Short mmCIF file of C-alpha atoms (C1' of nucleotides) in Angstrom, two decimals:
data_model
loop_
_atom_site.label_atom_id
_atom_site.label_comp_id
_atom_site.label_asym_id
_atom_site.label_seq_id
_atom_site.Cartn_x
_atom_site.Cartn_y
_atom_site.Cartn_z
CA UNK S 1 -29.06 67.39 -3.89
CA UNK S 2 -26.69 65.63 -1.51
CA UNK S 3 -24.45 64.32 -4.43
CA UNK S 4 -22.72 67.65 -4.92
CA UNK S 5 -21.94 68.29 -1.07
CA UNK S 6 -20.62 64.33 -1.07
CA UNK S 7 -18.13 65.67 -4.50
CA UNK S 8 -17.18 68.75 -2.60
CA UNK S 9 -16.12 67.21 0.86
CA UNK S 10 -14.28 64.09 -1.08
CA UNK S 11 -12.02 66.72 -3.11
CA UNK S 12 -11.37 68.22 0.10
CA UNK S 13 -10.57 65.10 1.83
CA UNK S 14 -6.50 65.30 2.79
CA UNK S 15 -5.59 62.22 0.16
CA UNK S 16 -7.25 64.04 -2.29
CA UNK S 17 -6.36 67.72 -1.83
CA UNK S 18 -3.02 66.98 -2.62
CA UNK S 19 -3.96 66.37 -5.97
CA UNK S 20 -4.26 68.83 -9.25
CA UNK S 21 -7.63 68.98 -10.26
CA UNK S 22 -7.99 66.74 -13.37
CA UNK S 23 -6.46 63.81 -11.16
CA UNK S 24 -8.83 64.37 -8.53
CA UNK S 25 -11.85 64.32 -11.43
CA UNK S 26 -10.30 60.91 -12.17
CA UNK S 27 -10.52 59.03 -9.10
CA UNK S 28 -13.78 60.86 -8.70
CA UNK S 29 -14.96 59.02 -11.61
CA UNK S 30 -13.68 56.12 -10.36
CA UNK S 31 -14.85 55.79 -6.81
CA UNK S 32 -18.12 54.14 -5.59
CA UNK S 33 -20.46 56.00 -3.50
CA UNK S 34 -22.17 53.94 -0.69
CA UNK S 35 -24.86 53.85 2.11
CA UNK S 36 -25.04 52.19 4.71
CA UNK S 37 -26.92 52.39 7.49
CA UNK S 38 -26.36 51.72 11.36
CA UNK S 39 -24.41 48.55 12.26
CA UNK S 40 -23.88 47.96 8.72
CA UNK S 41 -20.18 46.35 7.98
CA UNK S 42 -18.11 48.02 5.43
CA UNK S 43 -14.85 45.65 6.17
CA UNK S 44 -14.07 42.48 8.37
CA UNK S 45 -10.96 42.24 9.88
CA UNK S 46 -8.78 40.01 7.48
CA UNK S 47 -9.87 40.80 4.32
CA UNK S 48 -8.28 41.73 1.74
CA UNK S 49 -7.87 45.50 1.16
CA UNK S 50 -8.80 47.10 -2.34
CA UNK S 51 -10.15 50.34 -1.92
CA UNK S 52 -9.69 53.87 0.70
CA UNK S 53 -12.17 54.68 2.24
CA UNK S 54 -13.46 58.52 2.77
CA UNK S 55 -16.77 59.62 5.23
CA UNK S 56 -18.92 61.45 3.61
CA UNK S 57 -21.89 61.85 6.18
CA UNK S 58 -22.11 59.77 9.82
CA UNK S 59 -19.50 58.19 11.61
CA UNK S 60 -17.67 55.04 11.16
CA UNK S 61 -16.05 53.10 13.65
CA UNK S 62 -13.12 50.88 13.29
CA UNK S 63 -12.52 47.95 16.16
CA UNK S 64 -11.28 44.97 16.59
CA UNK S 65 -12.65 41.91 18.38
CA UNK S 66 -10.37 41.08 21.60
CA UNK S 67 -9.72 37.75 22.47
CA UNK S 68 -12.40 37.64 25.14
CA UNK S 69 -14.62 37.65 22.88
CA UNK S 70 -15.61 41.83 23.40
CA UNK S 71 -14.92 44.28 20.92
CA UNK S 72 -12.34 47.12 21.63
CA UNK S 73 -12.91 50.45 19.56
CA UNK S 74 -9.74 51.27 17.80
CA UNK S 75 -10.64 54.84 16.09
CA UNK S 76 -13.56 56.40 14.94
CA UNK S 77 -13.60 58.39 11.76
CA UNK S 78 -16.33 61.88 10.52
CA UNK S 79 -17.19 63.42 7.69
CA UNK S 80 -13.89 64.58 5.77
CA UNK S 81 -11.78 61.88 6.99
CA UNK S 82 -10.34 58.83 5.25
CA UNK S 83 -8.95 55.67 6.33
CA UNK S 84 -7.33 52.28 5.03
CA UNK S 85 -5.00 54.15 3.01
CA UNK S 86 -1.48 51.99 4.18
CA UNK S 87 -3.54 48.99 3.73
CA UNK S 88 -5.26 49.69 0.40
CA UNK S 89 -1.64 50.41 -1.19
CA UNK S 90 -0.41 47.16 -0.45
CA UNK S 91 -3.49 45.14 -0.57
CA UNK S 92 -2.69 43.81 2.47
CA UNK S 93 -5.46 42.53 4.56
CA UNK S 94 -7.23 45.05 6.87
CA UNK S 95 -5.86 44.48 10.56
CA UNK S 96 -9.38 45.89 11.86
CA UNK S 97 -13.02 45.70 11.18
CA UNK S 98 -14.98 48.80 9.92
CA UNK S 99 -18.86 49.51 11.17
CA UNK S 100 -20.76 52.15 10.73
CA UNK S 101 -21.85 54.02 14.11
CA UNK S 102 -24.75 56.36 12.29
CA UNK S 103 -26.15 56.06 8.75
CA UNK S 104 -23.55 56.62 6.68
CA UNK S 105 -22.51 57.77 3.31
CA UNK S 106 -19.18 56.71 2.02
CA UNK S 107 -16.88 56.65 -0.83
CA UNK S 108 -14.91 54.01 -1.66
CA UNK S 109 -12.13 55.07 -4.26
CA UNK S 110 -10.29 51.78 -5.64
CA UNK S 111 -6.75 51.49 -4.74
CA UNK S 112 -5.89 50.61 -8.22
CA UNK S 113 -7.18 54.00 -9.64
CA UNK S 114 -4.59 55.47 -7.21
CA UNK S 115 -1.99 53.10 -7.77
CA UNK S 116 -2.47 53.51 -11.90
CA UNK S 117 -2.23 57.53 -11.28
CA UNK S 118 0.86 57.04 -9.22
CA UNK S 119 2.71 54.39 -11.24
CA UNK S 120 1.66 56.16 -14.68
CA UNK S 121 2.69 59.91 -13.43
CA UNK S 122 5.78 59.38 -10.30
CA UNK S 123 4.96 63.41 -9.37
CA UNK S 124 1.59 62.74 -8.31
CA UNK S 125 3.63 59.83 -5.73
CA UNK S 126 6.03 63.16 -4.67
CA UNK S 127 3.00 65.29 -4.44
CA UNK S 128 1.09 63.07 -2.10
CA UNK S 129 3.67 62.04 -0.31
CA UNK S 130 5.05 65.69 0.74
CA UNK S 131 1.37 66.34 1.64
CA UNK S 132 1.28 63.14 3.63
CA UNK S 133 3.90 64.82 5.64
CA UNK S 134 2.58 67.61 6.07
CA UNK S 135 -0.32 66.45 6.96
CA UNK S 136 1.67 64.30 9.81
CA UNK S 137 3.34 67.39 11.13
CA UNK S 138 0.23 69.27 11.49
CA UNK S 139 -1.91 66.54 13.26
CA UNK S 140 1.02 65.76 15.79
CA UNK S 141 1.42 69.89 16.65
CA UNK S 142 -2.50 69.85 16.77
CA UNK S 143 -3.24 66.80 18.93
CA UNK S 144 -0.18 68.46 21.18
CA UNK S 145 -2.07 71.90 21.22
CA UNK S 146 -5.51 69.92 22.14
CA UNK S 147 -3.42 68.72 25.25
CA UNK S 148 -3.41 72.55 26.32
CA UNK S 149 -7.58 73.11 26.36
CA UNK S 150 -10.03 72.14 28.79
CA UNK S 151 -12.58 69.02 27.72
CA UNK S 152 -15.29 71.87 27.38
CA UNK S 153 -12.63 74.05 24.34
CA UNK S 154 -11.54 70.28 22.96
CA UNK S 155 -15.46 69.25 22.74
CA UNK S 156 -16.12 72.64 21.24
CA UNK S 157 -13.19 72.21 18.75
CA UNK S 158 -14.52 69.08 17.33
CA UNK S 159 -17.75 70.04 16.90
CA UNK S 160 -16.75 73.17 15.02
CA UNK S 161 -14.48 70.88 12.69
CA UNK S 162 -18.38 68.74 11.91
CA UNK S 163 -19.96 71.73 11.36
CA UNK S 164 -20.62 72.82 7.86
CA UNK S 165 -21.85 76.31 8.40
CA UNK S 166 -19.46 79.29 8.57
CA UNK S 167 -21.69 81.62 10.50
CA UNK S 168 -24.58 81.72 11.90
CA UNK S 169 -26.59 78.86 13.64
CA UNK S 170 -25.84 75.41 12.81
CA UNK S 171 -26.61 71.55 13.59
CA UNK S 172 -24.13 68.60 13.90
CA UNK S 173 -25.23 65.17 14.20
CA UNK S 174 -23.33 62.96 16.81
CA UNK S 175 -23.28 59.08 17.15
CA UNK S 176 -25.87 57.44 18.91
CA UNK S 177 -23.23 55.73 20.99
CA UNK S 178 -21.47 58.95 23.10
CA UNK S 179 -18.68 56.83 24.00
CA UNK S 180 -17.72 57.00 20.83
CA UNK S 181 -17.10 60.47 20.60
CA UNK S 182 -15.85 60.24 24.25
CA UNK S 183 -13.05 58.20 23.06
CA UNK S 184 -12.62 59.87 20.28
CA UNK S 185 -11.75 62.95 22.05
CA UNK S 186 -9.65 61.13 24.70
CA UNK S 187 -12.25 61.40 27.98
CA UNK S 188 -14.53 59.94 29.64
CA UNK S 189 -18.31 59.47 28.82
CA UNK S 190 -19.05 61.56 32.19
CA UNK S 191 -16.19 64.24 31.37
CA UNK S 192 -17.84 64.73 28.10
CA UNK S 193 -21.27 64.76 29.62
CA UNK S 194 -19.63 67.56 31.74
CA UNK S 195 -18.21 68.88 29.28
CA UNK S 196 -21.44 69.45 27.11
CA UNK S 197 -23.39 70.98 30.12
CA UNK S 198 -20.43 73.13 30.04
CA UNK S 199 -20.50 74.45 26.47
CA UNK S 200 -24.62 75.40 27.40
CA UNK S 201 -22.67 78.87 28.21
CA UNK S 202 -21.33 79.05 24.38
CA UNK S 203 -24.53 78.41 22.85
CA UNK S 204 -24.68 74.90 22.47
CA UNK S 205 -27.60 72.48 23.17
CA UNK S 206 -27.63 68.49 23.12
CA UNK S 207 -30.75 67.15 21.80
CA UNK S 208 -30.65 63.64 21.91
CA UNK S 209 -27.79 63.08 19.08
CA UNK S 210 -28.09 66.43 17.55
CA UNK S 211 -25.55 69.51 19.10
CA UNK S 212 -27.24 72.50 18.43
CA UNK S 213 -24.81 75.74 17.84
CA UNK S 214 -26.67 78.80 18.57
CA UNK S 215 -23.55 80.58 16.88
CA UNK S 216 -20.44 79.38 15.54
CA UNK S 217 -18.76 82.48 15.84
CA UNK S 218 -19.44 82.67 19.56
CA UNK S 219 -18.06 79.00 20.29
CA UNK S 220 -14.87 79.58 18.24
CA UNK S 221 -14.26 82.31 20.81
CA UNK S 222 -15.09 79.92 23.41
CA UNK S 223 -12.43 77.97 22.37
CA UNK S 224 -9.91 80.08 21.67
CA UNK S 225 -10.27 81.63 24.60
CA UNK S 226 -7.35 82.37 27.00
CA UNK S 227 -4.20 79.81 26.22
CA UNK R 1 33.57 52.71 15.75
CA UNK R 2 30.01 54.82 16.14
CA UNK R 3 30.10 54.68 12.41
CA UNK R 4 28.70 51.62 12.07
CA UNK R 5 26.48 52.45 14.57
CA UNK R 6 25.19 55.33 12.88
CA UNK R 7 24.66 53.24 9.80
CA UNK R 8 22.58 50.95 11.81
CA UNK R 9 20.57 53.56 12.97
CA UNK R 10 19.61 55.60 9.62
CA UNK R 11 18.85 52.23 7.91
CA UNK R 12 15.85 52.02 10.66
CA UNK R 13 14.52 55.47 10.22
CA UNK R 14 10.87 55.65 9.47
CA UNK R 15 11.77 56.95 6.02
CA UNK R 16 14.35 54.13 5.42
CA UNK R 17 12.52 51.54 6.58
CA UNK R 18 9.99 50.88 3.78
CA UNK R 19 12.83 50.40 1.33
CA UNK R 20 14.54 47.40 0.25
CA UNK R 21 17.44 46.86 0.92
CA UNK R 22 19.43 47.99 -2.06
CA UNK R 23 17.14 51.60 -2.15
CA UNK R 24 18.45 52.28 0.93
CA UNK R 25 22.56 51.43 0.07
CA UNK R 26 22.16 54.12 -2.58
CA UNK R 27 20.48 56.47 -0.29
CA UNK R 28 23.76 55.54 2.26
CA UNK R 29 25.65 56.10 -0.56
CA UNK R 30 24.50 59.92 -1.44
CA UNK R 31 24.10 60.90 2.57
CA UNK R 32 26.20 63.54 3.84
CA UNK R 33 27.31 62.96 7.53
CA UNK R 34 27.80 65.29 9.71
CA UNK R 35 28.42 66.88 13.46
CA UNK R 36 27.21 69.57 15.01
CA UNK R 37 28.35 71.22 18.18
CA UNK R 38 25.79 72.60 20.77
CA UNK R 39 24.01 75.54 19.44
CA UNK R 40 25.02 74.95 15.98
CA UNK R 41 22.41 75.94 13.27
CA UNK R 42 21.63 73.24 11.29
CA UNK R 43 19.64 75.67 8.87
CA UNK R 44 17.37 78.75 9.24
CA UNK R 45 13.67 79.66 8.27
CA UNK R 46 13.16 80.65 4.91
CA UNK R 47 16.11 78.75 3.49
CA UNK R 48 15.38 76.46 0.64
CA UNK R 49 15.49 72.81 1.95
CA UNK R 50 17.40 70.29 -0.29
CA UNK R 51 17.83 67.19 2.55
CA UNK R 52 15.71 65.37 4.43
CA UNK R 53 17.67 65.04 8.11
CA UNK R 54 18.18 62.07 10.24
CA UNK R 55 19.24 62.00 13.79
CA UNK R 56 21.72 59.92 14.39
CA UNK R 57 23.02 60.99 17.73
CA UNK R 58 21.89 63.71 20.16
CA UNK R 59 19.08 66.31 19.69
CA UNK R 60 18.02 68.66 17.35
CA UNK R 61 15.18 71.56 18.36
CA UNK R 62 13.27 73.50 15.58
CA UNK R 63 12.33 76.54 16.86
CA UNK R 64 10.28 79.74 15.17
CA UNK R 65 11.32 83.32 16.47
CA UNK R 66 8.02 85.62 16.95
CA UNK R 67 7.23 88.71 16.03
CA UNK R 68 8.34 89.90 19.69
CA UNK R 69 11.82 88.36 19.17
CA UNK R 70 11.95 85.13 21.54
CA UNK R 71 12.36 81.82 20.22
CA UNK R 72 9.34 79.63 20.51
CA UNK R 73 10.27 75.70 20.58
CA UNK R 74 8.54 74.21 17.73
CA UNK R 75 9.42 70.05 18.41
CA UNK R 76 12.23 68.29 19.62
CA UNK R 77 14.36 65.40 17.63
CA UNK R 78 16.38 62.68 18.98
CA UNK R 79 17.56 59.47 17.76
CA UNK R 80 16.38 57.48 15.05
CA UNK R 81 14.02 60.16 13.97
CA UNK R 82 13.77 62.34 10.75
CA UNK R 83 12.57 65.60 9.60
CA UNK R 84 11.86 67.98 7.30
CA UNK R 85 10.35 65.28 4.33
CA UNK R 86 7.37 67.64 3.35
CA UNK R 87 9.55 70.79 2.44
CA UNK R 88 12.53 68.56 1.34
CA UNK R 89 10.19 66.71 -1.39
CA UNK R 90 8.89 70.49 -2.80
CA UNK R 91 12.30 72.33 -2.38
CA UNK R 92 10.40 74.09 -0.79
CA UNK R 93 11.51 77.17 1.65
CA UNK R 94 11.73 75.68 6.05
CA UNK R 95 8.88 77.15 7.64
CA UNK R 96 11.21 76.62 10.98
CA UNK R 97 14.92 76.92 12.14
CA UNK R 98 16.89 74.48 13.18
CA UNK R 99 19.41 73.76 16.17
CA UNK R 100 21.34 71.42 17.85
CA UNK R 101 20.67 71.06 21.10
CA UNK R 102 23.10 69.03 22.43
CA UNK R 103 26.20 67.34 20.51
CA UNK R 104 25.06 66.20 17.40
CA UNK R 105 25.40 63.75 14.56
CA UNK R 106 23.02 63.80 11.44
CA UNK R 107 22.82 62.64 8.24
CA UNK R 108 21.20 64.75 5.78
CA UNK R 109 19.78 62.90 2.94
CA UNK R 110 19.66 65.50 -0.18
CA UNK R 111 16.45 65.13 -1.45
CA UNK R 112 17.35 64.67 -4.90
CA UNK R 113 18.25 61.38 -3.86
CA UNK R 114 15.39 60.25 -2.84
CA UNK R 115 13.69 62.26 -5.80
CA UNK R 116 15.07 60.39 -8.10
CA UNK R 117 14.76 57.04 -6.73
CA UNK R 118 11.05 57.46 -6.68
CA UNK R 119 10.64 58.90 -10.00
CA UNK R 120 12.97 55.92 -11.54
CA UNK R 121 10.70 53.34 -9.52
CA UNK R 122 7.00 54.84 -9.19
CA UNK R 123 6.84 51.11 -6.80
CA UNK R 124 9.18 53.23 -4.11
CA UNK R 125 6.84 55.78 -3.75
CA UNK R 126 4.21 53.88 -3.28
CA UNK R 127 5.89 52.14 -0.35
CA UNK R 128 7.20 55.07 1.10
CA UNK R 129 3.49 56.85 0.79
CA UNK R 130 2.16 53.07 2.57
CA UNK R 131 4.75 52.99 5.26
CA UNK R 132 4.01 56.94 6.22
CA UNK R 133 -0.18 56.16 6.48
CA UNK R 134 1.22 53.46 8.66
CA UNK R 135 3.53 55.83 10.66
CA UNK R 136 1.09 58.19 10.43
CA UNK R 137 -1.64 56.30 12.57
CA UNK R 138 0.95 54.47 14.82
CA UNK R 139 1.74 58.14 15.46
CA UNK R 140 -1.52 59.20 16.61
CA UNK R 141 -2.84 55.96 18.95
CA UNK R 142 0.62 56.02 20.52
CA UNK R 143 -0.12 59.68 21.82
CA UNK R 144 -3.69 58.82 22.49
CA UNK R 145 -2.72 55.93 24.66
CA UNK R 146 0.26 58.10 26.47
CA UNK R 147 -2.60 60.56 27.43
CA UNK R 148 -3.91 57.22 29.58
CA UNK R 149 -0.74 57.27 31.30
CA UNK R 150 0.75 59.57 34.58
CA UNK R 151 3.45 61.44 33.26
CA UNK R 152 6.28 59.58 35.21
CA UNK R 153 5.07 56.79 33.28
CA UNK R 154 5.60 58.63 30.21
CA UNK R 155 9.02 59.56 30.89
CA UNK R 156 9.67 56.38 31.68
CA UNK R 157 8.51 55.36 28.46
CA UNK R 158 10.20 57.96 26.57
CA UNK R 159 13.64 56.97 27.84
CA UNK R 160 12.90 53.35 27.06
CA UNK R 161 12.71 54.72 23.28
CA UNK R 162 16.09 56.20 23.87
CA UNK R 163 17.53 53.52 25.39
CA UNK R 164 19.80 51.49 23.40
CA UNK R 165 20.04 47.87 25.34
CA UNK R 166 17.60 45.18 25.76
CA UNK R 167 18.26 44.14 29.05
CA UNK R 168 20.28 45.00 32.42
CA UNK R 169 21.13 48.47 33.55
CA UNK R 170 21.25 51.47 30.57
CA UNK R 171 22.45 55.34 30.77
CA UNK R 172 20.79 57.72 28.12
CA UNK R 173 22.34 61.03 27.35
CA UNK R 174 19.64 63.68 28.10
CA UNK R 175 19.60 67.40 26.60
CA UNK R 176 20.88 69.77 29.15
CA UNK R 177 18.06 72.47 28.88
CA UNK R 178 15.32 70.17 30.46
CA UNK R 179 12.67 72.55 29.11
CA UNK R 180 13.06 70.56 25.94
CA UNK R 181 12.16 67.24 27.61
CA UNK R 182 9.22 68.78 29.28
CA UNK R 183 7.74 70.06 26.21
CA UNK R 184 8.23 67.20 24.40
CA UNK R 185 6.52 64.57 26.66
CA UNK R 186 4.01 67.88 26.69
CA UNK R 187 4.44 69.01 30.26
CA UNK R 188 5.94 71.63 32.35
CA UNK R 189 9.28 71.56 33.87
CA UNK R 190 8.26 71.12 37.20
CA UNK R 191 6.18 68.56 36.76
CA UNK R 192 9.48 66.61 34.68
CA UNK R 193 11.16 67.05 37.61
CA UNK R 194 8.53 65.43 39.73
CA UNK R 195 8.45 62.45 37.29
CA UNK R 196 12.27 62.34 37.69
CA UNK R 197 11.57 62.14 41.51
CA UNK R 198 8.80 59.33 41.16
CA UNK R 199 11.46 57.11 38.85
CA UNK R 200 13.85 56.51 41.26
CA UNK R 201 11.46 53.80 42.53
CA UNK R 202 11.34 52.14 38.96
CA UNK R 203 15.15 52.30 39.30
CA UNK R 204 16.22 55.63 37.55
CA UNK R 205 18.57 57.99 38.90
CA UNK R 206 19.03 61.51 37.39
CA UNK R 207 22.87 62.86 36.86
CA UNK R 208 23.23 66.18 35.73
CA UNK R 209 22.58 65.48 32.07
CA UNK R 210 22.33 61.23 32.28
CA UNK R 211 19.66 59.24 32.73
CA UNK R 212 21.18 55.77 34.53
CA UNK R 213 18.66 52.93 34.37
CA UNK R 214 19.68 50.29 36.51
CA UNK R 215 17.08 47.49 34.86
CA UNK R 216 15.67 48.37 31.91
CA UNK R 217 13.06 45.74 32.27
CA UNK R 218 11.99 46.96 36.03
CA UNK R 219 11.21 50.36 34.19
CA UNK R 220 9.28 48.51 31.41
CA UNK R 221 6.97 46.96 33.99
CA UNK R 222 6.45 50.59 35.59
CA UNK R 223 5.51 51.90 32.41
CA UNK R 224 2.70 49.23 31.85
CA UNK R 225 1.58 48.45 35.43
CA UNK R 226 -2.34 49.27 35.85
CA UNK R 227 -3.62 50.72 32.95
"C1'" DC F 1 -48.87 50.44 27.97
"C1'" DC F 2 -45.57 48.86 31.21
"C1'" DG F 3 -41.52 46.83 32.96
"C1'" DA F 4 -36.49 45.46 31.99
"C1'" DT F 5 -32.27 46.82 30.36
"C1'" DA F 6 -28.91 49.89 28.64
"C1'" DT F 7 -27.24 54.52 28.36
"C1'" DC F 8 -26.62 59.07 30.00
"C1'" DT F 9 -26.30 62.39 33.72
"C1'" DT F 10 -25.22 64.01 38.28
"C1'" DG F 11 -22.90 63.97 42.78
"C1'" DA F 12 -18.98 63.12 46.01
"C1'" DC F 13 -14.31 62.01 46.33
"C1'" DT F 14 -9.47 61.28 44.72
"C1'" DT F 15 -5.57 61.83 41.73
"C1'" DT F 16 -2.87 64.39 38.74
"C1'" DC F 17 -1.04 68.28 36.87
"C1'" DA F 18 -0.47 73.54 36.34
"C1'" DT F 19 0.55 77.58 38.75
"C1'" DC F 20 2.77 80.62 41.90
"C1'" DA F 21 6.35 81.22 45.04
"C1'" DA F 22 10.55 80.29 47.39
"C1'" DG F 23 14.91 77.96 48.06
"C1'" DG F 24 19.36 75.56 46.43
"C1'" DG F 25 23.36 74.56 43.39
"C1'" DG F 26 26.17 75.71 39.77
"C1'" DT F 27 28.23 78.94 36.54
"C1'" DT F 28 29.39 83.51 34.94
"C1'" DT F 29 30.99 88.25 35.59
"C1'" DG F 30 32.78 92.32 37.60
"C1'" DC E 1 36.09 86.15 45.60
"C1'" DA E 2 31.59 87.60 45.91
"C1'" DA E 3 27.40 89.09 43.69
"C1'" DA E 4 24.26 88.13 40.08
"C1'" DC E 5 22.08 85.04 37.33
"C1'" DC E 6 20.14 80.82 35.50
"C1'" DC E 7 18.10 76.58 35.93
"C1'" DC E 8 16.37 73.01 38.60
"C1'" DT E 9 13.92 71.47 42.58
"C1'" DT E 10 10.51 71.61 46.29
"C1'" DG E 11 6.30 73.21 48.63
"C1'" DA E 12 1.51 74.94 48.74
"C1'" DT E 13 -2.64 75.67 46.37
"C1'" DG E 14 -6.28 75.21 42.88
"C1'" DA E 15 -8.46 73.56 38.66
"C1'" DA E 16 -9.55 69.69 35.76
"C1'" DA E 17 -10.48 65.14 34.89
"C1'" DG E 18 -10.89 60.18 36.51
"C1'" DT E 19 -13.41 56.91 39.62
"C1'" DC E 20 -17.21 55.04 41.97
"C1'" DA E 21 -21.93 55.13 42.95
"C1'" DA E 22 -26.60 56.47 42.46
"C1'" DG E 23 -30.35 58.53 39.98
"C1'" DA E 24 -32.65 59.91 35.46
"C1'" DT E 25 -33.85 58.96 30.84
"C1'" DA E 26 -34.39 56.30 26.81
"C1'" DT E 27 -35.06 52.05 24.12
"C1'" DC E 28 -36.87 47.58 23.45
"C1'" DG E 29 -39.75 43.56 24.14
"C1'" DG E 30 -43.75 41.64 25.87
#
DNA sequence: CCGATATCTTGACTTTCATCAAGGGGTTTG
DNA sequence: CAAACCCCTTGATGAAAGTCAAGATATCGG
């Protein structure tokens, strides 16, 4: 049963953790859980934002068409994360266009539910916030701390974060589209296919769009390794 | 009369910017001001933090001492930018010490202020909490696209930040200990100093602790030729 | 099933940055 | 005043990643 993995990676998505548990039960009940599958749209670009967004399986992409015509990749978001939130609070309209890159599941919590808990309860404002901060602190230190790995440790890193397996073997599903991930990681599509053929010496195997971690424990050494 | 200066400045922190106008006279009103000399301790780890700090002049350094008894550089501040929000908002105890680095001026916010403004007006937190998911993401594609840059380019770019003219020639006041700088713009102090080198074709000429400019917008055009 | 196109991988070369080592300029200390 | 020290700069070298180009593999349409 998928639905009970979906509840337990939502709680633990960053908006959400910040909360006490009953609030988090609330939005729970009032978010809307989605498929979609490859190419699908979840937003254009201009409309009107009502709801945040959190990944539950796959990978979405968020870009925004260029005035050439082409379409320039602005982030791309995995299970765990969430997106839209500055827009969703002011319903402003969304300054990019969402797609996803794999089959997808997502949940969409309204912004309203948030907004009611926040206007009807200030602290739960306070609690996010300070979170929000924290959050912001940590992601700056750890995209500084990426800067001091190889591609190979940074690769490894990022798969570790998909994988849902503490131990053990374990498979994580990748976009389709490698440039994605590429990008996402801040390289390029033939450092990361270098990097990949690297990680073969930690265990891990690239099957098409599956990475295949012979052991977890052995790559987080891998990447840990000597900095 | 740097006060009004200084006013100027806090009023365009991140944190300050997401309120109206009249939010941010009372904050004004309830800020402490303050100097620092070099090496002044602005507070230590452990202590229970009751302000949120702004830069308003000069640079602050948090720093952690390890087990082994050195001081390990956790981020550099300067100008226009504020810290210490997530422990402020939880009185919660600093997780890092904090110095001034060179001559300093900051205003310290106490956190009650801001406290109570949001729990009066649940809207101010929810502006605050938009503007930070905003800040938050601005954060994290600016140092994505800086990766896509040499590193003379991002000093360049980083004393652009400091700068504080539009046009014609500029001189920004630079820590002395250039270690800071380097890990800052996340490289080591040779390399700084080899950026420093490559400048002086974009017009930038090192003086002990000053950075003169002589066109601000010739540096501008280094800093985005050819990417 | 086969060819056309797009995507991924591999190879050779170049640029950039980290590292190690040595030299220079200023300040501090005996 | 000179020796010691600190920090910054400069030089030489090597590792990592970007670029350009070619080859391999996969996907799609006929």
């Amino acid at each position: 049963m998928p639905h009970e993995i979906h509840k337990a990676i939502a709680r633990n998505a960053m908006l959400m953790k910040a909360l006490p548990e009953q609030h988090r039960d609330t939005l729970l009940s009032r978010a809307i859980w989605k498929h979609y599958d490859r190419g699908e749209t979840l937003f254009l670009q201009d409309e009107e934002a009502t709801a945040i967004h959190i990944v539950l399986d796959g990978w979405i992409k968020l870009y925004r068409v260029t005035p050439s015509g082409n379409e320039a990749v602005v982030s791309v978001f995995a299970r765990g994360e969430s997106f839209g939130e500055a827009v969703a609070l002011r319903n402003a309209p969304y300054p990019v266009s969402a797609e996803a890159a794999t089959p997808c599941d997502v949940m969409h919590i309204p912004s309203n539910a948030l907004v009611d808990l926040i206007r009807h309860d200030s602290e739960v404002g306070l609690t996010i916030l300070s979170s929000t901060f924290n959050h912001l602190h940590s992601l700056v230190s750890q995209l500084e701390q990426l800067k001091a790995q190889t591609g190979a440790q940074r690769v490894g890193f990022f798969l570790l974060a998909l994988a849902d397996c503490e131990t053990g073997q374990c498979t994580v599903k990748l976009p389709y589209d490698k440039v994605l991930i590429a990008g996402r990681l801040g390289m390029k599509p033939e450092s990361l296919s270098r990097s990949f053929a690297r990680l073969k010496d930690a265990g891990v195997k690239i099957e098409k769009d599956m990475a295949r971690i012979s052991d977890i424990q052995a790559l987080r050494d891998y990447v840990e390794e000597e900095q």
